[in-house]
mmCIF file with all atom_site columns, C-alpha atoms in Angstrom:
data_model
loop_
_atom_site.group_PDB
_atom_site.id
_atom_site.type_symbol
_atom_site.label_atom_id
_atom_site.label_alt_id
_atom_site.label_comp_id
_atom_site.label_asym_id
_atom_site.label_entity_id
_atom_site.label_seq_id
_atom_site.pdbx_PDB_ins_code
_atom_site.Cartn_x
_atom_site.Cartn_y
_atom_site.Cartn_z
_atom_site.occupancy
_atom_site.B_iso_or_equiv
_atom_site.pdbx_formal_charge
_atom_site.auth_seq_id
_atom_site.auth_comp_id
_atom_site.auth_asym_id
_atom_site.auth_atom_id
_atom_site.pdbx_PDB_model_num
ATOM 1  C CA . MET A 1 1  ? -42.727 -117.452 7.238   1.00 0.00 ? 11  MET A CA 1
ATOM 2  C CA . PRO A 1 2  ? -44.040 -116.455 3.190   1.00 0.00 ? 12  PRO A CA 1
ATOM 3  C CA . VAL A 1 3  ? -42.814 -112.811 3.613   1.00 0.00 ? 13  VAL A CA 1
ATOM 4  C CA . ARG A 1 4  ? -38.960 -114.411 4.264   1.00 0.00 ? 14  ARG A CA 1
ATOM 5  C CA . ARG A 1 5  ? -39.297 -116.020 0.760   1.00 0.00 ? 15  ARG A CA 1
ATOM 6  C CA . SER A 1 6  ? -40.599 -113.802 -1.111  1.00 0.00 ? 16  SER A CA 1
ATOM 7  C CA . LEU A 1 7  ? -38.359 -111.493 0.076   1.00 0.00 ? 17  LEU A CA 1
ATOM 8  C CA . PRO A 1 8  ? -35.393 -112.271 -1.845  1.00 0.00 ? 18  PRO A CA 1
ATOM 9  C CA . ALA A 1 9  ? -37.256 -113.247 -5.215  1.00 0.00 ? 19  ALA A CA 1
ATOM 10 C CA . VAL A 1 10 ? -38.556 -109.523 -4.806  1.00 0.00 ? 20  VAL A CA 1
ATOM 11 C CA . ILE A 1 11 ? -35.312 -108.535 -4.870  1.00 0.00 ? 21  ILE A CA 1
ATOM 12 C CA . GLY A 1 12 ? -34.408 -110.237 -7.485  1.00 0.00 ? 22  GLY A CA 1
ATOM 13 C CA . ALA A 1 13 ? -37.105 -108.852 -9.741  1.00 0.00 ? 23  ALA A CA 1
ATOM 14 C CA . LEU A 1 14 ? -36.064 -105.298 -8.585  1.00 0.00 ? 24  LEU A CA 1
ATOM 15 C CA . ALA A 1 15 ? -32.730 -105.613 -10.177 1.00 0.00 ? 25  ALA A CA 1
ATOM 16 C CA . LEU A 1 16 ? -33.557 -107.836 -12.082 1.00 0.00 ? 26  LEU A CA 1
ATOM 17 C CA . GLY A 1 17 ? -36.090 -104.422 -13.773 1.00 0.00 ? 27  GLY A CA 1
ATOM 18 C CA . LEU A 1 18 ? -33.012 -101.975 -13.173 1.00 0.00 ? 28  LEU A CA 1
ATOM 19 C CA . GLY A 1 19 ? -30.031 -104.716 -14.905 1.00 0.00 ? 29  GLY A CA 1
ATOM 20 C CA . MET A 1 20 ? -32.440 -104.655 -18.184 1.00 0.00 ? 30  MET A CA 1
ATOM 21 C CA . SER A 1 21 ? -33.509 -100.269 -17.942 1.00 0.00 ? 31  SER A CA 1
ATOM 22 C CA . LEU A 1 22 ? -30.242 -99.306  -17.775 1.00 0.00 ? 32  LEU A CA 1
ATOM 23 C CA . THR A 1 23 ? -29.033 -101.981 -20.468 1.00 0.00 ? 33  THR A CA 1
ATOM 24 C CA . SER A 1 24 ? -31.915 -99.970  -23.113 1.00 0.00 ? 34  SER A CA 1
ATOM 25 C CA . SER A 1 25 ? -30.756 -96.549  -22.480 1.00 0.00 ? 35  SER A CA 1
ATOM 26 C CA . ALA A 1 26 ? -27.188 -96.406  -23.011 1.00 0.00 ? 36  ALA A CA 1
ATOM 27 C CA . SER A 1 27 ? -26.979 -98.655  -26.483 1.00 0.00 ? 37  SER A CA 1
ATOM 28 C CA . ALA A 1 28 ? -25.951 -97.008  -29.060 1.00 0.00 ? 38  ALA A CA 1
ATOM 29 C CA . SER A 1 29 ? -28.135 -96.200  -32.321 1.00 0.00 ? 39  SER A CA 1
ATOM 30 C CA . PRO A 1 30 ? -26.672 -98.284  -35.110 1.00 0.00 ? 40  PRO A CA 1
ATOM 31 C CA . ALA A 1 31 ? -26.345 -94.521  -37.296 1.00 0.00 ? 41  ALA A CA 1
ATOM 32 C CA . ALA A 1 32 ? -24.120 -93.459  -34.083 1.00 0.00 ? 42  ALA A CA 1
ATOM 33 C CA . ILE A 1 33 ? -22.529 -97.125  -34.704 1.00 0.00 ? 43  ILE A CA 1
ATOM 34 C CA . GLN A 1 34 ? -21.492 -96.575  -38.144 1.00 0.00 ? 44  GLN A CA 1
ATOM 35 C CA . ASN A 1 35 ? -20.043 -93.088  -38.470 1.00 0.00 ? 45  ASN A CA 1
ATOM 36 C CA . PRO A 1 36 ? -19.084 -91.847  -34.486 1.00 0.00 ? 46  PRO A CA 1
ATOM 37 C CA . CYS A 1 37 ? -18.762 -88.022  -34.203 1.00 0.00 ? 47  CYS A CA 1
ATOM 38 C CA . GLY A 1 38 ? -14.952 -87.568  -34.554 1.00 0.00 ? 48  GLY A CA 1
ATOM 39 C CA . PHE A 1 39 ? -12.066 -89.099  -36.665 1.00 0.00 ? 49  PHE A CA 1
ATOM 40 C CA . TYR A 1 40 ? -13.327 -92.901  -37.602 1.00 0.00 ? 50  TYR A CA 1
ATOM 41 C CA . GLU A 1 41 ? -11.965 -94.698  -40.779 1.00 0.00 ? 51  GLU A CA 1
ATOM 42 C CA . THR A 1 42 ? -13.059 -97.512  -43.079 1.00 0.00 ? 52  THR A CA 1
ATOM 43 C CA . HIS A 1 43 ? -10.794 -100.291 -44.036 1.00 0.00 ? 53  HIS A CA 1
ATOM 44 C CA . THR A 1 44 ? -10.497 -97.586  -47.301 1.00 0.00 ? 54  THR A CA 1
ATOM 45 C CA . ASP A 1 45 ? -11.133 -93.948  -46.265 1.00 0.00 ? 55  ASP A CA 1
ATOM 46 C CA . ALA A 1 46 ? -10.886 -91.619  -43.498 1.00 0.00 ? 56  ALA A CA 1
ATOM 47 C CA . TYR A 1 47 ? -14.116 -89.496  -42.043 1.00 0.00 ? 57  TYR A CA 1
ATOM 48 C CA . TYR A 1 48 ? -14.939 -86.274  -40.051 1.00 0.00 ? 58  TYR A CA 1
ATOM 49 C CA . ASN A 1 49 ? -17.956 -86.814  -38.465 1.00 0.00 ? 59  ASN A CA 1
ATOM 50 C CA . HIS A 1 50 ? -18.651 -83.047  -36.741 1.00 0.00 ? 60  HIS A CA 1
ATOM 51 C CA . CYS A 1 51 ? -22.009 -83.902  -34.331 1.00 0.00 ? 61  CYS A CA 1
ATOM 52 C CA . THR A 1 52 ? -24.314 -80.909  -34.657 1.00 0.00 ? 62  THR A CA 1
ATOM 53 C CA . SER A 1 53 ? -27.401 -79.541  -34.627 1.00 0.00 ? 63  SER A CA 1
ATOM 54 C CA . ASP A 1 54 ? -26.909 -75.996  -34.796 1.00 0.00 ? 64  ASP A CA 1
ATOM 55 C CA . GLY A 1 55 ? -25.123 -75.662  -38.755 1.00 0.00 ? 65  GLY A CA 1
ATOM 56 C CA . SER A 1 56 ? -21.572 -74.513  -37.434 1.00 0.00 ? 66  SER A CA 1
ATOM 57 C CA . LYS A 1 57 ? -18.234 -74.994  -39.926 1.00 0.00 ? 67  LYS A CA 1
ATOM 58 C CA . ILE A 1 58 ? -15.231 -75.724  -37.824 1.00 0.00 ? 68  ILE A CA 1
ATOM 59 C CA . LEU A 1 59 ? -11.492 -76.092  -38.058 1.00 0.00 ? 69  LEU A CA 1
ATOM 60 C CA . ILE A 1 60 ? -10.357 -79.452  -37.834 1.00 0.00 ? 70  ILE A CA 1
ATOM 61 C CA . GLU A 1 61 ? -6.358  -80.500  -38.453 1.00 0.00 ? 71  GLU A CA 1
ATOM 62 C CA . ILE A 1 62 ? -5.563  -83.771  -39.440 1.00 0.00 ? 72  ILE A CA 1
ATOM 63 C CA . ASP A 1 63 ? -2.408  -85.640  -39.240 1.00 0.00 ? 73  ASP A CA 1
ATOM 64 C CA . ASP A 1 64 ? -1.841  -86.898  -42.410 1.00 0.00 ? 74  ASP A CA 1
ATOM 65 C CA . TRP A 1 65 ? 1.319   -87.159  -44.310 1.00 0.00 ? 75  TRP A CA 1
ATOM 66 C CA . GLY A 1 66 ? 3.798   -83.563  -44.355 1.00 0.00 ? 76  GLY A CA 1
ATOM 67 C CA . PRO A 1 67 ? 2.823   -81.092  -42.749 1.00 0.00 ? 77  PRO A CA 1
ATOM 68 C CA . ASN A 1 68 ? -0.592  -81.356  -40.704 1.00 0.00 ? 78  ASN A CA 1
ATOM 69 C CA . THR A 1 69 ? -3.283  -79.510  -42.645 1.00 0.00 ? 79  THR A CA 1
ATOM 70 C CA . THR A 1 70 ? -6.470  -77.515  -41.596 1.00 0.00 ? 80  THR A CA 1
ATOM 71 C CA . ARG A 1 71 ? -10.168 -77.686  -42.361 1.00 0.00 ? 81  ARG A CA 1
ATOM 72 C CA . CYS A 1 72 ? -12.799 -76.041  -41.942 1.00 0.00 ? 82  CYS A CA 1
ATOM 73 C CA . VAL A 1 73 ? -15.427 -79.327  -42.182 1.00 0.00 ? 83  VAL A CA 1
ATOM 74 C CA . GLY A 1 74 ? -19.737 -79.092  -41.583 1.00 0.00 ? 84  GLY A CA 1
ATOM 75 C CA . PRO A 1 75 ? -22.059 -80.449  -40.012 1.00 0.00 ? 85  PRO A CA 1
ATOM 76 C CA . GLY A 1 76 ? -22.683 -84.308  -40.926 1.00 0.00 ? 86  GLY A CA 1
ATOM 77 C CA . VAL A 1 77 ? -19.999 -86.349  -42.116 1.00 0.00 ? 87  VAL A CA 1
ATOM 78 C CA . THR A 1 78 ? -16.760 -85.069  -44.529 1.00 0.00 ? 88  THR A CA 1
ATOM 79 C CA . TRP A 1 79 ? -14.593 -87.423  -46.290 1.00 0.00 ? 89  TRP A CA 1
ATOM 80 C CA . ILE A 1 80 ? -11.469 -85.583  -45.449 1.00 0.00 ? 90  ILE A CA 1
ATOM 81 C CA . GLY A 1 81 ? -9.091  -88.806  -47.098 1.00 0.00 ? 91  GLY A CA 1
ATOM 82 C CA . LYS A 1 82 ? -7.959  -91.774  -48.516 1.00 0.00 ? 92  LYS A CA 1
ATOM 83 C CA . ALA A 1 83 ? -7.292  -94.446  -44.030 1.00 0.00 ? 93  ALA A CA 1
ATOM 84 C CA . GLY A 1 84 ? -3.769  -94.952  -45.759 1.00 0.00 ? 94  GLY A CA 1
ATOM 85 C CA . ASP A 1 85 ? -3.486  -91.136  -45.824 1.00 0.00 ? 95  ASP A CA 1
ATOM 86 C CA . VAL A 1 86 ? -4.027  -90.150  -42.987 1.00 0.00 ? 96  VAL A CA 1
ATOM 87 C CA . ASP A 1 87 ? -3.371  -90.796  -39.191 1.00 0.00 ? 97  ASP A CA 1
ATOM 88 C CA . GLY A 1 88 ? -5.972  -88.590  -37.714 1.00 0.00 ? 98  GLY A CA 1
ATOM 89 C CA . ALA A 1 89 ? -8.001  -85.614  -37.128 1.00 0.00 ? 99  ALA A CA 1
ATOM 90 C CA . TRP A 1 90 ? -9.366  -83.979  -34.161 1.00 0.00 ? 100 TRP A CA 1
ATOM 91 C CA . TYR A 1 91 ? -10.950 -80.038  -33.499 1.00 0.00 ? 101 TYR A CA 1
ATOM 92 C CA . ILE A 1 92 ? -8.817  -77.353  -32.897 1.00 0.00 ? 102 ILE A CA 1
ATOM 93 C CA . GLY A 1 93 ? -11.216 -75.010  -30.932 1.00 0.00 ? 103 GLY A CA 1
ATOM 94 C CA . ARG A 1 94 ? -11.748 -72.450  -33.836 1.00 0.00 ? 104 ARG A CA 1
ATOM 95 C CA . ILE A 1 95 ? -15.090 -72.256  -36.082 1.00 0.00 ? 105 ILE A CA 1
ATOM 96 C CA . CYS A 1 96 ? -14.605 -71.710  -39.816 1.00 0.00 ? 106 CYS A CA 1
#
């Protein structure tokens, strides 16, 4: 009888432990939340964050007023304009 009563408690403890480990491994660092990879904007500015560890420079296309423009960006965060002037930016598959 004691085994029958403790089995649900053991299963519950294992499920809770598994849930806690999955939750802690899925949380993002504060820097990643503030500066996500790719295009992002704040209230006033638009940025492109090229997340790489190999030092490569890439070409991005910027959706701004008039015809879209391209720009070469290196690793890290690059300011690409005012938030009201830029609708988006994306990697176009080429290095520069």
